[in-house]
PDB file of C-alpha atoms and ligand atoms in Angstrom:
ATOM      1  CA  MET A   1     159.039 167.928 141.558  1.00 90.00           C
ATOM      2  CA  LYS A   2     160.880 165.008 139.974  1.00 95.00           C
ATOM      3  CA  LYS A   3     162.978 165.395 136.808  1.00 97.00           C
ATOM      4  CA  ILE A   4     161.185 163.844 133.876  1.00 98.00           C
ATOM      5  CA  ILE A   5     161.382 163.306 130.117  1.00 98.00           C
ATOM      6  CA  ILE A   6     158.790 165.199 128.073  1.00 98.00           C
ATOM      7  CA  ALA A   7     158.136 163.764 124.611  1.00 98.00           C
ATOM      8  CA  LEU A   8     156.331 166.070 122.198  1.00 97.00           C
ATOM      9  CA  ASP A   9     155.310 164.459 118.940  1.00 96.00           C
ATOM     10  CA  GLY A  10     153.042 165.573 116.146  1.00 92.00           C
ATOM     11  CA  HIS A  11     152.608 166.802 112.619  1.00 87.00           C
ATOM     12  CA  SER A  12     154.957 169.230 110.913  1.00 79.00           C
ATOM     13  CA  SER A  13     154.389 172.970 111.302  1.00 80.00           C
ATOM     14  CA  CYS A  14     151.957 172.729 114.185  1.00 87.00           C
ATOM     15  CA  GLY A  15     154.071 174.966 116.397  1.00 86.00           C
ATOM     16  CA  LYS A  16     155.576 172.106 118.386  1.00 89.00           C
ATOM     17  CA  SER A  17     159.046 173.579 118.571  1.00 88.00           C
ATOM     18  CA  THR A  18     157.840 177.027 119.626  1.00 90.00           C
ATOM     19  CA  MET A  19     155.815 175.572 122.460  1.00 93.00           C
ATOM     20  CA  ALA A  20     158.502 173.040 123.414  1.00 95.00           C
ATOM     21  CA  LYS A  21     161.067 175.860 123.658  1.00 94.00           C
ATOM     22  CA  ALA A  22     158.723 177.968 125.799  1.00 94.00           C
ATOM     23  CA  LEU A  23     158.023 175.031 128.092  1.00 96.00           C
ATOM     24  CA  ALA A  24     161.716 174.124 128.449  1.00 95.00           C
ATOM     25  CA  ARG A  25     162.568 177.730 129.293  1.00 93.00           C
ATOM     26  CA  ALA A  26     159.744 178.003 131.842  1.00 95.00           C
ATOM     27  CA  ILE A  27     160.770 174.864 133.733  1.00 96.00           C
ATOM     28  CA  GLY A  28     164.557 175.015 133.220  1.00 94.00           C
ATOM     29  CA  TYR A  29     164.771 171.919 131.012  1.00 96.00           C
ATOM     30  CA  ILE A  30     167.005 171.239 127.998  1.00 94.00           C
ATOM     31  CA  TYR A  31     165.215 171.532 124.660  1.00 95.00           C
ATOM     32  CA  VAL A  32     166.052 169.176 121.780  1.00 96.00           C
ATOM     33  CA  ASP A  33     164.591 169.631 118.300  1.00 95.00           C
ATOM     34  CA  THR A  34     164.988 166.222 116.651  1.00 96.00           C
ATOM     35  CA  GLY A  35     163.546 167.480 113.337  1.00 95.00           C
ATOM     36  CA  ALA A  36     166.605 169.752 113.156  1.00 96.00           C
ATOM     37  CA  MET A  37     168.806 166.658 113.347  1.00 98.00           C
ATOM     38  CA  TYR A  38     167.070 165.036 110.356  1.00 97.00           C
ATOM     39  CA  ARG A  39     167.237 168.367 108.529  1.00 97.00           C
ATOM     40  CA  ALA A  40     170.990 168.601 109.195  1.00 98.00           C
ATOM     41  CA  VAL A  41     171.522 165.103 107.772  1.00 98.00           C
ATOM     42  CA  THR A  42     169.508 166.222 104.716  1.00 98.00           C
ATOM     43  CA  LEU A  43     171.686 169.306 104.247  1.00 98.00           C
ATOM     44  CA  PHE A  44     174.756 167.090 104.517  1.00 98.00           C
ATOM     45  CA  ALA A  45     173.257 164.747 101.880  1.00 98.00           C
ATOM     46  CA  MET A  46     172.516 167.687  99.545  1.00 97.00           C
ATOM     47  CA  ARG A  47     176.032 169.007  99.864  1.00 97.00           C
ATOM     48  CA  ASN A  48     177.592 165.606  99.232  1.00 97.00           C
ATOM     49  CA  GLY A  49     175.824 164.720  96.012  1.00 95.00           C
ATOM     50  CA  VAL A  50     173.532 162.105  97.515  1.00 96.00           C
ATOM     51  CA  PHE A  51     170.518 163.482  95.614  1.00 95.00           C
ATOM     52  CA  THR A  52     171.149 162.531  91.983  1.00 92.00           C
ATOM     53  CA  GLU A  53     169.019 162.771  88.860  1.00 91.00           C
ATOM     54  CA  GLN A  54     168.043 159.151  89.444  1.00 90.00           C
ATOM     55  CA  GLY A  55     166.845 160.009  92.954  1.00 91.00           C
ATOM     56  CA  LEU A  56     168.245 159.571  96.433  1.00 95.00           C
ATOM     57  CA  ASP A  57     171.413 157.457  96.573  1.00 97.00           C
ATOM     58  CA  ALA A  58     170.896 155.780  99.950  1.00 97.00           C
ATOM     59  CA  VAL A  59     173.921 153.502  99.527  1.00 97.00           C
ATOM     60  CA  ALA A  60     176.204 156.510  99.117  1.00 97.00           C
ATOM     61  CA  LEU A  61     174.671 158.211 102.155  1.00 98.00           C
ATOM     62  CA  GLU A  62     175.066 155.117 104.302  1.00 98.00           C
ATOM     63  CA  ALA A  63     178.766 155.000 103.421  1.00 98.00           C
ATOM     64  CA  LEU A  64     179.102 158.692 104.361  1.00 97.00           C
ATOM     65  CA  MET A  65     177.162 158.419 107.657  1.00 96.00           C
ATOM     66  CA  PRO A  66     180.281 158.121 109.869  1.00 95.00           C
ATOM     67  CA  GLN A  67     181.193 161.651 108.675  1.00 96.00           C
ATOM     68  CA  VAL A  68     177.837 163.136 109.676  1.00 96.00           C
ATOM     69  CA  ASP A  69     178.464 165.089 112.840  1.00 95.00           C
ATOM     70  CA  VAL A  70     175.216 166.640 114.075  1.00 96.00           C
ATOM     71  CA  LYS A  71     175.197 168.409 117.401  1.00 94.00           C
ATOM     72  CA  PHE A  72     173.811 171.439 119.221  1.00 95.00           C
ATOM     73  CA  LYS A  73     175.582 174.458 120.660  1.00 94.00           C
ATOM     74  CA  LEU A  74     173.862 176.880 123.021  1.00 91.00           C
ATOM     75  CA  ASP A  75     173.523 180.387 121.614  1.00 91.00           C
ATOM     76  CA  SER A  76     175.166 182.601 124.227  1.00 90.00           C
ATOM     77  CA  GLU A  77     172.656 185.403 123.589  1.00 90.00           C
ATOM     78  CA  THR A  78     169.348 183.545 123.469  1.00 85.00           C
ATOM     79  CA  GLY A  79     170.304 180.456 125.467  1.00 83.00           C
ATOM     80  CA  LEU A  80     168.653 178.381 122.727  1.00 85.00           C
ATOM     81  CA  PRO A  81     170.341 175.478 120.959  1.00 91.00           C
ATOM     82  CA  LEU A  82     171.817 176.085 117.511  1.00 95.00           C
ATOM     83  CA  THR A  83     172.056 173.130 115.132  1.00 97.00           C
ATOM     84  CA  MET A  84     175.598 172.345 114.023  1.00 97.00           C
ATOM     85  CA  LEU A  85     177.000 170.245 111.207  1.00 97.00           C
ATOM     86  CA  GLY A  86     180.578 169.683 112.269  1.00 96.00           C
ATOM     87  CA  GLU A  87     181.746 173.105 113.458  1.00 96.00           C
ATOM     88  CA  GLU A  88     179.355 175.025 111.205  1.00 97.00           C
ATOM     89  CA  VAL A  89     176.118 176.558 112.516  1.00 97.00           C
ATOM     90  CA  VAL A  90     173.421 175.483 110.045  1.00 98.00           C
ATOM     91  CA  GLU A  91     170.339 176.712 111.918  1.00 96.00           C
ATOM     92  CA  GLN A  92     169.219 178.945 108.987  1.00 94.00           C
ATOM     93  CA  GLU A  93     170.097 176.607 106.091  1.00 96.00           C
ATOM     94  CA  ILE A  94     168.172 173.659 107.508  1.00 97.00           C
ATOM     95  CA  ARG A  95     164.906 175.675 107.552  1.00 91.00           C
ATOM     96  CA  SER A  96     164.938 176.399 103.801  1.00 90.00           C
ATOM     97  CA  MET A  97     162.206 175.163 101.491  1.00 85.00           C
ATOM     98  CA  GLU A  98     164.732 172.963  99.680  1.00 93.00           C
ATOM     99  CA  VAL A  99     165.687 171.090 102.839  1.00 95.00           C
ATOM    100  CA  SER A 100     162.002 170.868 103.855  1.00 88.00           C
ATOM    101  CA  SER A 101     161.104 169.235 100.584  1.00 89.00           C
ATOM    102  CA  ARG A 102     163.933 166.664 100.787  1.00 94.00           C
ATOM    103  CA  VAL A 103     163.933 165.732 104.455  1.00 93.00           C
ATOM    104  CA  SER A 104     161.137 163.127 104.545  1.00 88.00           C
ATOM    105  CA  PRO A 105     162.870 160.480 102.405  1.00 92.00           C
ATOM    106  CA  ILE A 106     166.067 160.987 104.416  1.00 96.00           C
ATOM    107  CA  ALA A 107     164.154 160.585 107.700  1.00 93.00           C
ATOM    108  CA  ALA A 108     162.639 157.359 106.374  1.00 92.00           C
ATOM    109  CA  LEU A 109     166.032 155.623 106.004  1.00 95.00           C
ATOM    110  CA  PRO A 110     166.520 153.011 108.754  1.00 96.00           C
ATOM    111  CA  PHE A 111     170.263 153.677 109.168  1.00 97.00           C
ATOM    112  CA  VAL A 112     169.637 157.417 109.547  1.00 97.00           C
ATOM    113  CA  ARG A 113     166.943 156.798 112.178  1.00 96.00           C
ATOM    114  CA  GLU A 114     169.131 154.371 114.060  1.00 96.00           C
ATOM    115  CA  ALA A 115     171.972 156.881 114.290  1.00 97.00           C
ATOM    116  CA  MET A 116     169.699 159.770 115.361  1.00 97.00           C
ATOM    117  CA  THR A 117     167.721 157.661 117.865  1.00 97.00           C
ATOM    118  CA  GLY A 118     170.947 156.574 119.581  1.00 96.00           C
ATOM    119  CA  MET A 119     172.103 160.192 119.910  1.00 95.00           C
ATOM    120  CA  GLN A 120     168.720 161.290 121.231  1.00 97.00           C
ATOM    121  CA  GLN A 121     168.644 158.563 123.853  1.00 98.00           C
ATOM    122  CA  ARG A 122     172.070 159.618 125.081  1.00 96.00           C
ATOM    123  CA  MET A 123     170.882 163.237 125.339  1.00 94.00           C
ATOM    124  CA  GLY A 124     168.024 162.127 127.608  1.00 95.00           C
ATOM    125  CA  GLU A 125     170.062 160.019 130.019  1.00 95.00           C
ATOM    126  CA  GLN A 126     169.983 162.703 132.720  1.00 94.00           C
ATOM    127  CA  LYS A 127     166.270 163.482 132.136  1.00 97.00           C
ATOM    128  CA  GLY A 128     165.176 167.136 132.526  1.00 97.00           C
ATOM    129  CA  ILE A 129     164.602 167.291 128.779  1.00 97.00           C
ATOM    130  CA  VAL A 130     161.868 168.392 126.390  1.00 97.00           C
ATOM    131  CA  MET A 131     162.325 166.579 123.091  1.00 97.00           C
ATOM    132  CA  ASP A 132     160.194 167.312 120.067  1.00 95.00           C
ATOM    133  CA  GLY A 133     159.802 165.088 117.024  1.00 94.00           C
ATOM    134  CA  ARG A 134     157.647 162.339 115.550  1.00 92.00           C
ATOM    135  CA  ASP A 135     158.659 159.163 117.331  1.00 94.00           C
ATOM    136  CA  ILE A 136     159.880 160.394 120.702  1.00 96.00           C
ATOM    137  CA  GLY A 137     157.050 158.912 122.776  1.00 96.00           C
ATOM    138  CA  THR A 138     156.837 155.749 120.692  1.00 95.00           C
ATOM    139  CA  VAL A 139     160.439 154.803 119.838  1.00 95.00           C
ATOM    140  CA  VAL A 140     163.058 157.068 121.426  1.00 97.00           C
ATOM    141  CA  PHE A 141     161.568 157.290 124.934  1.00 98.00           C
ATOM    142  CA  PRO A 142     158.620 154.906 125.222  1.00 97.00           C
ATOM    143  CA  GLN A 143     159.088 155.229 129.002  1.00 97.00           C
ATOM    144  CA  ALA A 144     158.780 159.077 129.004  1.00 98.00           C
ATOM    145  CA  GLU A 145     156.775 160.296 131.985  1.00 98.00           C
ATOM    146  CA  LEU A 146     154.877 162.819 129.839  1.00 98.00           C
ATOM    147  CA  LYS A 147     153.932 162.296 126.202  1.00 98.00           C
ATOM    148  CA  ILE A 148     152.073 164.893 124.205  1.00 97.00           C
ATOM    149  CA  PHE A 149     150.754 164.512 120.692  1.00 96.00           C
ATOM    150  CA  VAL A 150     150.249 167.894 119.008  1.00 94.00           C
ATOM    151  CA  THR A 151     148.098 168.405 115.966  1.00 90.00           C
ATOM    152  CA  ALA A 152     146.249 171.061 113.935  1.00 92.00           C
ATOM    153  CA  SER A 153     144.542 171.023 110.534  1.00 92.00           C
ATOM    154  CA  ALA A 154     146.827 170.938 107.441  1.00 93.00           C
ATOM    155  CA  GLU A 155     145.426 174.333 106.294  1.00 94.00           C
ATOM    156  CA  VAL A 156     146.153 176.040 109.612  1.00 93.00           C
ATOM    157  CA  ARG A 157     149.676 174.591 109.621  1.00 93.00           C
ATOM    158  CA  ALA A 158     150.335 175.607 106.001  1.00 94.00           C
ATOM    159  CA  GLN A 159     149.221 179.168 106.733  1.00 94.00           C
ATOM    160  CA  ARG A 160     151.567 179.392 109.735  1.00 89.00           C
ATOM    161  CA  ARG A 161     154.510 178.032 107.735  1.00 89.00           C
ATOM    162  CA  TYR A 162     153.711 180.372 104.833  1.00 93.00           C
ATOM    163  CA  ASP A 163     153.678 183.413 107.159  1.00 93.00           C
ATOM    164  CA  GLU A 164     156.978 182.307 108.678  1.00 88.00           C
ATOM    165  CA  LEU A 165     158.756 181.865 105.319  1.00 88.00           C
ATOM    166  CA  VAL A 166     157.366 185.095 103.858  1.00 94.00           C
ATOM    167  CA  ALA A 167     158.561 186.955 106.963  1.00 94.00           C
ATOM    168  CA  LYS A 168     162.021 185.522 106.248  1.00 89.00           C
ATOM    169  CA  GLY A 169     161.835 186.847 102.685  1.00 92.00           C
ATOM    170  CA  GLU A 170     161.435 183.487 100.878  1.00 87.00           C
ATOM    171  CA  SER A 171     159.293 183.631  97.759  1.00 91.00           C
ATOM    172  CA  VAL A 172     156.747 180.849  98.138  1.00 92.00           C
ATOM    173  CA  THR A 173     153.042 180.331  97.528  1.00 96.00           C
ATOM    174  CA  TYR A 174     150.458 179.101 100.029  1.00 97.00           C
ATOM    175  CA  GLU A 175     149.502 176.288  97.618  1.00 97.00           C
ATOM    176  CA  GLU A 176     153.020 174.860  97.410  1.00 95.00           C
ATOM    177  CA  ILE A 177     153.376 175.001 101.186  1.00 93.00           C
ATOM    178  CA  LEU A 178     150.047 173.214 101.687  1.00 95.00           C
ATOM    179  CA  LYS A 179     151.139 170.539  99.227  1.00 95.00           C
ATOM    180  CA  ASN A 180     154.465 170.150 101.054  1.00 90.00           C
ATOM    181  CA  VAL A 181     152.696 169.880 104.445  1.00 90.00           C
ATOM    182  CA  GLN A 182     150.296 167.230 103.098  1.00 93.00           C
ATOM    183  CA  GLU A 183     153.071 165.258 101.413  1.00 91.00           C
ATOM    184  CA  ARG A 184     155.191 165.278 104.542  1.00 85.00           C
ATOM    185  CA  ASP A 185     152.199 164.175 106.648  1.00 88.00           C
ATOM    186  CA  TYR A 186     151.675 161.272 104.292  1.00 90.00           C
ATOM    187  CA  ILE A 187     155.305 160.131 104.166  1.00 86.00           C
ATOM    188  CA  ASP A 188     155.852 160.670 107.909  1.00 82.00           C
ATOM    189  CA  SER A 189     152.759 158.608 108.807  1.00 88.00           C
ATOM    190  CA  HIS A 190     153.270 155.835 106.263  1.00 90.00           C
ATOM    191  CA  ARG A 191     156.976 155.074 106.377  1.00 85.00           C
ATOM    192  CA  GLU A 192     157.996 151.645 107.599  1.00 87.00           C
ATOM    193  CA  VAL A 193     160.379 152.697 110.345  1.00 86.00           C
ATOM    194  CA  ALA A 194     159.097 154.766 113.279  1.00 82.00           C
ATOM    195  CA  PRO A 195     156.060 156.303 111.541  1.00 86.00           C
ATOM    196  CA  LEU A 196     154.363 159.289 113.113  1.00 87.00           C
ATOM    197  CA  LYS A 197     151.663 157.889 115.335  1.00 86.00           C
ATOM    198  CA  GLN A 198     150.140 158.807 118.620  1.00 91.00           C
ATOM    199  CA  ALA A 199     151.442 156.790 121.587  1.00 94.00           C
ATOM    200  CA  ALA A 200     148.575 155.023 123.372  1.00 94.00           C
ATOM    201  CA  ASP A 201     149.338 156.936 126.582  1.00 96.00           C
ATOM    202  CA  ALA A 202     149.886 160.381 124.978  1.00 97.00           C
ATOM    203  CA  LEU A 203     147.777 163.438 125.787  1.00 97.00           C
ATOM    204  CA  VAL A 204     146.402 165.074 122.610  1.00 96.00           C
ATOM    205  CA  LEU A 205     146.756 168.815 122.073  1.00 95.00           C
ATOM    206  CA  ASP A 206     144.855 170.117 119.032  1.00 92.00           C
ATOM    207  CA  ASN A 207     145.916 173.738 118.742  1.00 91.00           C
ATOM    208  CA  SER A 208     143.978 174.737 115.595  1.00 88.00           C
ATOM    209  CA  ASN A 209     142.000 177.228 117.658  1.00 89.00           C
ATOM    210  CA  MET A 210     144.233 177.942 120.630  1.00 92.00           C
ATOM    211  CA  THR A 211     146.338 180.997 121.362  1.00 91.00           C
ATOM    212  CA  ARG A 212     150.012 180.598 122.238  1.00 90.00           C
ATOM    213  CA  GLU A 213     149.250 181.551 125.854  1.00 94.00           C
ATOM    214  CA  GLU A 214     146.534 178.896 126.111  1.00 95.00           C
ATOM    215  CA  GLN A 215     148.926 176.256 124.773  1.00 94.00           C
ATOM    216  CA  ASN A 216     151.699 177.261 127.147  1.00 95.00           C
ATOM    217  CA  GLN A 217     149.318 177.056 130.103  1.00 96.00           C
ATOM    218  CA  TRP A 218     147.995 173.693 128.944  1.00 97.00           C
ATOM    219  CA  LEU A 219     151.560 172.357 128.738  1.00 97.00           C
ATOM    220  CA  LEU A 220     152.562 173.712 132.148  1.00 97.00           C
ATOM    221  CA  ASP A 221     149.518 172.078 133.735  1.00 97.00           C
ATOM    222  CA  ALA A 222     150.337 168.764 132.048  1.00 98.00           C
ATOM    223  CA  TYR A 223     153.980 169.020 133.211  1.00 98.00           C
ATOM    224  CA  ARG A 224     152.985 169.755 136.829  1.00 97.00           C
ATOM    225  CA  LYS A 225     150.698 166.756 136.943  1.00 97.00           C
ATOM    226  CA  ALA A 226     153.322 164.434 135.437  1.00 97.00           C
ATOM    227  CA  ALA A 227     156.243 165.639 137.594  1.00 97.00           C
ATOM    228  CA  GLU A 228     154.609 165.908 141.013  1.00 93.00           C
TER     229      GLU A 228
HETATM  230  O1  LIG B 301     159.774 168.905 112.743  1.00 67.79           O
HETATM  231  P1  LIG B 301     160.402 169.191 111.393  1.00 67.79           P
HETATM  232  O2  LIG B 301     159.421 169.652 110.349  1.00 67.79           O
HETATM  233  O3  LIG B 301     161.589 170.097 111.493  1.00 67.79           O
HETATM  234  O4  LIG B 301     160.941 167.770 110.913  1.00 67.79           O
HETATM  235  C1  LIG B 301     161.632 167.622 109.712  1.00 67.79           C
HETATM  236  C2  LIG B 301     161.385 166.237 109.144  1.00 67.79           C
HETATM  237  O5  LIG B 301     162.016 165.245 109.940  1.00 67.79           O
HETATM  238  C3  LIG B 301     159.938 165.825 108.980  1.00 67.79           C
HETATM  239  O6  LIG B 301     159.717 165.402 107.652  1.00 67.79           O
HETATM  240  C4  LIG B 301     159.760 164.659 109.897  1.00 67.79           C
HETATM  241  C5  LIG B 301     161.132 164.198 110.223  1.00 67.79           C
HETATM  242  N1  LIG B 301     161.283 163.818 111.633  1.00 67.79           N
HETATM  243  C6  LIG B 301     161.239 162.497 111.947  1.00 67.79           C
HETATM  244  O7  LIG B 301     161.035 161.663 111.077  1.00 67.79           O
HETATM  245  N2  LIG B 301     161.423 162.088 113.231  1.00 67.79           N
HETATM  246  C7  LIG B 301     161.633 162.988 114.200  1.00 67.79           C
HETATM  247  N3  LIG B 301     161.815 162.579 115.455  1.00 67.79           N
HETATM  248  C8  LIG B 301     161.650 164.367 113.894  1.00 67.79           C
HETATM  249  C9  LIG B 301     161.457 164.759 112.589  1.00 67.79           C
END
């Protein structure tokens, strides 16, 4: 089997990262969650007063970008990557509703995308990587040997996200989550730089009615075909 790059793109909350992690573990590849990188930049922006009453101060963020140090550290217990901002583990903070509702405008900024894309390309130099995001098969690795575009209905995705947040003890309503999912879909698909769109040569995985086991098997089959 040759070492390849696997690009997994798709809508938010469609279980991409869960399945990408499972695939990476099954085949011994490195897993990179690029959404976590945009979330970490958003947390940095929130902490540094970039969101003002007048809105997002992109000029201020651009000036602060050299200080944004996003990286991953492997959790010694789970073997999974933890998102870091400088030396601080921010894996929990970046999943909050507040970060979720502020990340899309940050991810739409060209200078933020340029910085993250460069880092992601360096992470993939050795191949053997499963990278999940929105523009991995189209912008970051247009030459990836395997591209998968994952999708599910907005209602199914909102329900999954709602269950996840409630399990974590956050007080949210299904309606606000659905609205957030729909808004993010819109911004992610309509922004000028690297919008979410299916690469022409991507395989589509609609998991609205699939079990986790079915998805994992589907992915393994796709990997075997692409890497043989
Ligand atoms: O996958 P996620 O929900 O954690 O992603 C968070 C946000 O980052 C989402 O609004 C889309 C954006 N994103 C992006 O623009 N490009 C990527 N490669 C990954 C995520």
